[in-house]
Structure formats: structure tokens, C-alpha cells
Short mmCIF file of C-alpha atoms and ligand atoms in Angstrom, two decimals:
data_model
loop_
_atom_site.label_atom_id
_atom_site.label_comp_id
_atom_site.label_asym_id
_atom_site.label_seq_id
_atom_site.Cartn_x
_atom_site.Cartn_y
_atom_site.Cartn_z
CA MET W 5 -4.25 -16.62 6.51
CA GLN W 6 -7.95 -16.22 7.20
CA ILE W 7 -8.79 -12.62 8.18
CA SER W 8 -11.79 -12.03 10.41
CA LEU W 9 -12.99 -8.65 11.67
CA LYS W 10 -16.01 -10.15 13.43
CA GLY W 11 -17.14 -8.16 16.47
CA GLN W 12 -15.45 -4.97 15.21
CA VAL W 13 -17.03 -1.72 14.05
CA ALA W 14 -15.54 0.20 11.12
CA LEU W 15 -16.34 3.72 9.96
CA VAL W 16 -15.41 4.57 6.36
CA THR W 17 -15.65 8.20 5.25
CA GLY W 18 -16.54 9.05 1.66
CA ALA W 19 -17.87 5.54 1.18
CA SER W 20 -20.68 6.22 -1.28
CA SER W 21 -18.27 5.65 -4.19
CA GLY W 22 -14.86 4.44 -5.33
CA LEU W 23 -12.24 3.33 -2.83
CA GLY W 24 -14.43 4.08 0.20
CA ALA W 25 -17.27 1.91 -1.11
CA GLY W 26 -14.77 -0.86 -1.94
CA ALA W 27 -13.25 -0.62 1.54
CA ALA W 28 -16.67 -0.73 3.23
CA GLN W 29 -17.61 -3.82 1.22
CA GLY W 30 -14.27 -5.51 1.98
CA LEU W 31 -14.54 -4.79 5.70
CA ALA W 32 -18.14 -6.08 5.76
CA ASP W 33 -17.09 -9.23 3.88
CA ALA W 34 -14.48 -9.78 6.61
CA GLY W 35 -17.24 -9.57 9.25
CA ALA W 36 -17.04 -5.97 10.50
CA ALA W 37 -20.14 -3.85 11.08
CA VAL W 38 -19.68 -0.80 8.87
CA VAL W 39 -20.75 2.82 8.91
CA ILE W 40 -20.86 4.13 5.36
CA ASN W 41 -20.35 7.88 5.42
CA TYR W 42 -21.50 9.93 2.44
CA HIS W 43 -21.31 13.63 1.72
CA SER W 44 -23.88 14.59 -0.89
CA GLN W 45 -25.14 11.29 -2.34
CA PRO W 46 -27.26 9.28 0.11
CA GLU W 47 -28.66 6.86 -2.53
CA PRO W 48 -25.50 4.85 -3.36
CA ALA W 49 -24.53 4.77 0.33
CA GLU W 50 -27.99 3.51 1.36
CA LYS W 51 -27.88 0.96 -1.48
CA LEU W 52 -24.50 -0.37 -0.37
CA ALA W 53 -25.69 -0.61 3.25
CA GLU W 54 -28.79 -2.47 2.08
CA GLN W 55 -26.66 -4.91 0.00
CA ILE W 56 -24.44 -5.63 2.99
CA ARG W 57 -27.44 -6.22 5.25
CA ALA W 58 -29.10 -8.44 2.63
CA ALA W 59 -25.94 -10.59 2.62
CA GLY W 60 -26.22 -11.01 6.40
CA GLY W 61 -23.85 -8.20 7.45
CA GLN W 62 -24.38 -5.05 9.49
CA ALA W 63 -24.24 -1.59 7.89
CA VAL W 64 -25.73 1.87 8.12
CA ALA W 65 -25.29 4.95 5.92
CA VAL W 66 -24.66 8.29 7.64
CA GLY W 67 -24.29 11.69 5.97
CA ALA W 68 -21.63 14.19 7.09
CA ASP W 69 -19.21 16.73 5.65
CA VAL W 70 -15.84 15.65 7.11
CA SER W 71 -14.44 19.17 6.84
CA ARG W 72 -16.96 20.41 9.45
CA GLU W 73 -16.29 19.78 13.11
CA ASP W 74 -19.96 19.67 14.13
CA GLU W 75 -20.83 17.19 11.37
CA VAL W 76 -17.89 14.92 12.26
CA GLU W 77 -19.06 14.91 15.88
CA LYS W 78 -22.55 13.90 14.69
CA LEU W 79 -21.10 11.19 12.45
CA PHE W 80 -19.29 9.59 15.39
CA ALA W 81 -22.37 9.95 17.62
CA GLU W 82 -24.43 8.14 14.95
CA THR W 83 -21.78 5.42 14.78
CA LEU W 84 -22.07 4.83 18.52
CA LYS W 85 -25.84 4.92 18.33
CA ALA W 86 -25.84 2.26 15.61
CA PHE W 87 -23.16 -0.11 16.89
CA GLY W 88 -22.09 1.04 20.38
CA ARG W 89 -18.34 1.33 19.73
CA LEU W 90 -15.64 2.00 17.10
CA ASP W 91 -12.61 -0.17 16.30
CA ILE W 92 -11.51 0.91 12.83
CA LEU W 93 -11.52 4.31 11.09
CA ILE W 94 -10.82 4.57 7.37
CA ALA W 95 -10.33 8.31 6.77
CA ASN W 96 -10.89 8.13 3.03
CA SER W 97 -12.83 11.22 1.88
CA GLY W 98 -10.97 13.33 -0.62
CA LEU W 99 -11.35 15.50 -3.69
CA GLN W 100 -9.43 17.42 -6.32
CA LYS W 101 -9.83 21.02 -7.54
CA ASP W 102 -7.16 21.25 -10.21
CA SER W 103 -5.59 24.25 -11.93
CA PRO W 104 -2.19 25.76 -12.64
CA ILE W 105 -0.85 27.43 -9.50
CA ALA W 106 -1.11 30.96 -10.92
CA GLU W 107 -4.82 30.43 -11.57
CA MET W 108 -5.69 28.55 -8.41
CA THR W 109 -8.29 30.35 -6.34
CA LEU W 110 -8.00 30.55 -2.57
CA GLU W 111 -11.39 28.86 -2.42
CA ASP W 112 -10.13 25.81 -4.35
CA TRP W 113 -6.99 25.69 -2.21
CA ASN W 114 -9.05 25.84 1.00
CA THR W 115 -11.65 23.30 -0.13
CA VAL W 116 -9.02 20.67 -0.88
CA ILE W 117 -7.05 21.27 2.30
CA ASN W 118 -10.24 21.35 4.40
CA VAL W 119 -11.56 18.02 3.10
CA ASN W 120 -8.34 16.08 2.45
CA LEU W 121 -6.28 17.20 5.45
CA THR W 122 -8.45 18.91 8.08
CA GLY W 123 -11.15 16.27 7.51
CA GLN W 124 -8.62 13.53 8.29
CA PHE W 125 -7.50 15.40 11.43
CA LEU W 126 -11.10 15.82 12.66
CA CYS W 127 -11.99 12.17 12.05
CA ALA W 128 -8.74 10.82 13.55
CA ARG W 129 -9.21 13.01 16.64
CA ALA W 130 -12.79 11.83 17.13
CA ALA W 131 -11.71 8.18 16.68
CA LEU W 132 -8.87 8.55 19.20
CA ARG W 133 -11.23 10.12 21.75
CA GLN W 134 -13.60 7.17 21.29
CA PHE W 135 -10.81 4.56 21.51
CA ALA W 136 -9.78 6.15 24.85
CA ARG W 137 -13.24 5.34 26.24
CA GLN W 138 -12.90 1.66 25.28
CA GLU W 139 -10.79 -1.28 26.47
CA ILE W 140 -8.73 -3.74 24.45
CA ARG W 141 -10.64 -6.96 23.78
CA PRO W 142 -7.78 -9.39 23.00
CA GLU W 143 -10.19 -12.07 21.83
CA VAL W 144 -11.38 -9.65 19.12
CA SER W 145 -8.26 -7.59 18.30
CA LEU W 146 -4.79 -7.09 19.76
CA ALA W 147 -5.10 -3.32 19.21
CA LEU W 148 -7.30 -0.85 21.05
CA GLY W 149 -8.11 0.76 17.70
CA LYS W 150 -6.89 1.17 14.15
CA ILE W 151 -6.79 4.24 11.92
CA ILE W 152 -6.06 4.07 8.22
CA HIS W 153 -5.56 7.34 6.36
CA MET W 154 -6.19 7.35 2.62
CA SER W 155 -3.23 9.22 1.22
CA SER W 156 -1.84 9.07 -2.35
CA VAL W 157 1.39 8.52 -4.23
CA HIS W 158 1.32 12.32 -4.34
CA GLN W 159 2.39 12.42 -0.72
CA VAL W 160 5.85 11.92 -2.29
CA ILE W 161 5.47 12.60 -6.05
CA PRO W 162 5.14 16.34 -6.77
CA TRP W 163 2.17 17.07 -9.06
CA ALA W 164 2.15 20.15 -11.28
CA GLY W 165 -1.34 21.59 -11.74
CA HIS W 166 -2.50 19.93 -8.51
CA VAL W 167 -0.50 21.71 -5.81
CA ASN W 168 -3.42 21.84 -3.37
CA TYR W 169 -3.96 18.09 -3.67
CA ALA W 170 -0.27 17.19 -3.38
CA ALA W 171 0.13 19.54 -0.39
CA SER W 172 -2.89 17.94 1.31
CA LYS W 173 -1.52 14.43 0.85
CA GLY W 174 1.99 15.47 1.92
CA GLY W 175 0.28 16.81 5.03
CA VAL W 176 -1.55 13.52 5.56
CA ASN W 177 1.82 11.72 5.62
CA LEU W 178 3.17 13.70 8.58
CA LEU W 179 -0.25 13.87 10.24
CA MET W 180 -0.38 10.07 10.19
CA ARG W 181 3.23 9.56 11.31
CA SER W 182 2.97 12.11 14.11
CA ILE W 183 -0.28 10.61 15.42
CA ALA W 184 1.29 7.14 15.21
CA GLN W 185 4.29 8.30 17.22
CA GLU W 186 1.99 9.87 19.82
CA VAL W 187 -0.55 7.08 20.37
CA GLY W 188 1.33 3.86 19.64
CA GLU W 189 1.91 3.07 23.32
CA GLN W 190 -1.86 3.02 23.80
CA ARG W 191 -1.90 0.09 21.36
CA ILE W 192 -3.58 2.17 18.69
CA ARG W 193 -2.23 1.44 15.22
CA VAL W 194 -2.12 4.25 12.68
CA ASN W 195 -1.10 3.79 9.05
CA SER W 196 -1.72 5.16 5.56
CA ILE W 197 -2.49 3.68 2.20
CA ALA W 198 -1.09 5.52 -0.80
CA PRO W 199 -2.92 4.47 -3.95
CA GLY W 200 -1.48 5.15 -7.40
CA ALA W 201 -3.95 5.24 -10.29
CA ILE W 202 -7.09 3.36 -9.32
CA ARG W 203 -10.14 3.36 -11.57
CA THR W 204 -12.74 5.54 -9.73
CA ALA W 205 -14.81 8.69 -10.30
CA ILE W 206 -11.91 10.91 -9.17
CA ASN W 207 -9.87 10.02 -12.29
CA THR W 208 -12.33 8.81 -14.95
CA LYS W 209 -10.67 10.99 -17.62
CA ALA W 210 -7.15 9.76 -16.86
CA THR W 211 -8.12 6.09 -16.80
CA SER W 212 -10.02 5.80 -20.08
CA GLY W 213 -9.20 5.86 -23.84
CA ASP W 214 -5.90 7.35 -25.02
CA ALA W 215 -5.28 8.90 -21.61
CA GLU W 216 -5.13 5.40 -20.12
CA LYS W 217 -2.35 4.41 -22.57
CA LYS W 218 -0.33 7.43 -21.48
CA LEU W 219 -1.04 6.65 -17.84
CA LEU W 220 0.21 3.07 -18.26
CA GLU W 221 3.67 4.45 -19.10
CA LEU W 222 3.80 5.56 -15.47
CA ILE W 223 2.85 2.14 -14.06
CA PRO W 224 5.63 -0.49 -14.23
CA TYR W 225 3.20 -3.30 -13.38
CA GLY W 226 1.27 -2.45 -16.55
CA ARG W 227 -2.32 -2.06 -15.42
CA VAL W 228 -4.56 0.51 -13.78
CA GLY W 229 -5.61 -0.47 -10.25
CA GLU W 230 -9.10 -1.46 -9.18
CA ALA W 231 -10.93 -0.53 -5.96
CA GLU W 232 -10.55 -4.14 -4.81
CA ASP W 233 -6.73 -3.82 -4.86
CA VAL W 234 -7.06 -1.08 -2.24
CA ALA W 235 -9.86 -2.81 -0.31
CA ASN W 236 -7.67 -5.90 0.18
CA ALA W 237 -4.94 -3.72 1.69
CA VAL W 238 -7.46 -1.92 3.91
CA VAL W 239 -8.76 -5.20 5.33
CA TRP W 240 -5.23 -6.48 5.99
CA LEU W 241 -4.13 -3.22 7.65
CA ALA W 242 -7.30 -3.22 9.80
CA SER W 243 -6.68 -6.77 10.98
CA ASP W 244 -4.31 -8.39 13.47
CA ALA W 245 -2.47 -9.93 10.48
CA SER W 246 -0.66 -6.55 10.36
CA ASP W 247 -0.40 -6.10 14.14
CA TYR W 248 3.26 -4.99 14.04
CA VAL W 249 2.69 -2.51 11.19
CA HIS W 250 2.51 0.99 12.65
CA GLY W 251 3.24 4.47 11.32
CA THR W 252 3.87 3.32 7.80
CA THR W 253 2.48 4.00 4.34
CA LEU W 254 1.56 1.08 2.14
CA PHE W 255 1.85 2.06 -1.54
CA ILE W 256 -0.76 0.29 -3.69
CA ASP W 257 0.42 1.69 -7.00
CA GLY W 258 1.72 -0.99 -9.38
CA GLY W 259 5.14 0.63 -8.94
CA MET W 260 4.12 4.19 -9.89
CA SER W 261 6.36 5.59 -7.17
CA LEU W 262 9.46 3.80 -8.59
CA TYR W 263 10.40 6.68 -10.94
CA PRO W 264 9.35 4.65 -14.04
CA GLU W 265 10.85 7.29 -16.37
CA PHE W 266 14.24 5.86 -15.38
CA ARG W 267 13.40 2.33 -16.61
CA ASN W 268 15.45 2.81 -19.77
CA ASN W 269 18.50 4.26 -18.11
CA GLY W 270 16.94 7.69 -17.49
P1 LIG X 8 -14.24 9.28 -5.30
O1 LIG X 8 -14.48 10.63 -5.86
O2 LIG X 8 -15.07 8.14 -5.81
O3 LIG X 8 -14.39 9.28 -3.71
C1 LIG X 8 -14.18 10.39 -2.90
C2 LIG X 8 -15.25 10.37 -1.83
O4 LIG X 8 -15.02 11.45 -0.92
C3 LIG X 8 -16.65 10.54 -2.41
O5 LIG X 8 -17.48 9.50 -1.93
C4 LIG X 8 -17.09 11.89 -1.90
O6 LIG X 8 -18.47 11.96 -1.63
C5 LIG X 8 -16.29 12.00 -0.61
N1 LIG X 8 -16.20 13.38 -0.15
C6 LIG X 8 -15.82 14.47 -0.85
N2 LIG X 8 -15.94 15.57 -0.07
C7 LIG X 8 -16.40 15.16 1.13
C8 LIG X 8 -16.74 15.81 2.34
N3 LIG X 8 -16.61 17.15 2.46
N4 LIG X 8 -17.18 15.07 3.38
C9 LIG X 8 -17.32 13.72 3.26
N5 LIG X 8 -17.00 13.04 2.15
C10 LIG X 8 -16.56 13.76 1.09
O7 LIG X 8 -12.70 8.99 -5.52
P2 LIG X 8 -11.76 7.87 -4.89
O8 LIG X 8 -10.75 7.60 -5.90
O9 LIG X 8 -12.55 6.75 -4.34
O10 LIG X 8 -11.07 8.67 -3.68
C11 LIG X 8 -11.02 8.19 -2.36
C12 LIG X 8 -9.73 8.63 -1.70
O11 LIG X 8 -8.63 7.98 -2.36
C13 LIG X 8 -9.45 10.13 -1.78
O12 LIG X 8 -8.87 10.56 -0.55
C14 LIG X 8 -8.42 10.22 -2.89
O13 LIG X 8 -7.59 11.35 -2.75
C15 LIG X 8 -7.64 8.93 -2.68
N6 LIG X 8 -6.89 8.50 -3.85
C16 LIG X 8 -7.50 8.01 -4.96
C17 LIG X 8 -6.73 7.60 -6.05
C18 LIG X 8 -7.32 7.02 -7.29
O14 LIG X 8 -6.58 6.77 -8.23
N7 LIG X 8 -8.60 6.77 -7.37
C19 LIG X 8 -5.34 7.71 -5.99
C20 LIG X 8 -4.75 8.22 -4.84
C21 LIG X 8 -5.53 8.61 -3.77
#
């Protein structure tokens, strides 16, 4: 099946690196105009936008902290200014601030919840408000709009030493499902992607050297994921090829969520 997102506008948060950058590139390759949001690093975001434009696509880089309401509003205003509408939101920004629970500061708890969960709420709300101002264009897409939340296998797998992160992703699961239940009849599709271990800046330590060998024990499919594995799923979920997929989480994890410790009879 040939997937085309021509005539659609996609906003990807946290797209100056890792999965967000991969998603932005994948969406642009499929023909979408993309807004590449960055937080603190304009250079890689500008470079990616330039690459996409040089290949004949449409892209702009826009800075914003997704945990701040005023900055999210500005990000969406800039999106409209650049491309006049919004069809696809990839709420991807996320971070980790790890420590054992007894040592976790309130600041580290709040930072992770504010970016990973509140940031997804603020961006989804802004996208839904924009979709409500638009009409379905059946020749372009069967849906009025599409939202993809970047979750994690840790929306279901508890994670010692990372309780803020796991709590934020558990929250994303019910945020996504509740929004999906609420807005489905408006022909707005809302889904999540739950990556396992994908090689990006967020987990450089865990995906290199001896740590990688240990990590592979947790991945039945026997390899660490690449940003492209997630980008392919993003493009499919953003397209009409997945038009009847709504309110679900697609695990892109090489089987990490299959309780691999039980492979040899537990
Ligand atoms: P990454 O560190 O490369 O990307 C995270 C991005 O979020 C960065 O571009 C960063 O600038 C951005 N960001 C951080 N704080 C922000 C803020 N306040 N406002 C706007 N943007 C902000 O790591 P990644 O692996 O690409 O992570 C992307 C998403 O995928 C995250 O939500 C992460 O939780 C999720 N994820 C990643 C993996 C993995 O194995 N890589 C696994 C599961 C889930």
C-alpha cells in the first residue's frame, strides 16, 4: 500500500532529535508539511527543516517548551502562520529524571510530569481546538484530524528507579484513551505509540557496550530498535491506511512487553 500524506500538515513536538526527528522526516517523506518543534536546540531542528526543504518538501522549525501553556499556544499559532491548518499532531516530547523513589526530588517529579503528561494534554487540547475550526477534506483524509501520543512500554511495565517516568506514561495511556472516547464521533483519531528500547539520546547508556547485551535479554526479537522503526508506525497511524484504528496503543518494542523473563518457563 502506497501511503501519501500530501496536502496535510503535521506538527511533531521534540523533533530536534531521536524519535521526533525520525517521525518528522518520515512524515515529510510521505508528503506532509511538517513543523519541527524544538525545546533548547534550534540548530538540529533548523538543519532538519533545511534538509526537508532541499529535498522538495515543506518544513519549518519552531521553538517552544511544551510544558508551558503560553508557549504551546505560540507553537500552534506559528504552525497556522506557516501552513494555514493542522491535520496531524505527534505529541512526542519527553524526558527522564531518574532516581530511587526515596531520593527523588519534587522538582524532578514535577519536571517529568509537566513535560511528559501535561505537555501532551496542552498539545492535544490545542490540536483539538484547531481541528474544530476545520472541515473534513475526504479527498485528502477520511479523518478531521489525527493525534498520536508518544508513550512507552512503561505505560504498562513498572520501572523501579523511574517512578516519575512510568507514572507519566501510565497517565498518557488514559489521557489518550479518554480523549479518543470523547472525540471519536467528530472523526478525530487518537492513538499512542509505545516504543520499547530504541537507540536515541534518551538511552545512550543502556543501548551501548555491555549494557546493550543485558538489554537484549529483555527483547525477544533480539535487536535494539531504530528511530525508523517508530517513524514507519507514525506514518501508518497518521494515514488513512489505519482509518479504523482508534484509541489504541501500538507497541513498537521487539516483544519487550511480552514478559521475556518467562521464556524459559519462568
Ligand atoms: P530524545 O531525548 O532524543 O528526545 C526527546 C525530545 O523531547 C528532545 O528533542 C527534547 O528536546 C524534547 N523535549 C524535552 N523537554 C521538552 C520541553 N519542555 N518542550 C519541548 N520539547 C522537549 O529521546 P527520544 O527517545 O527520541 O524520546 C522521544 C519520546 O519517545 C519521549 O516521549 C520518550 O519518552 C519516548 N520513548 C523513547 C524510547 C526510547 O527507547 N528511545 C522508549 C519509549 C518511549
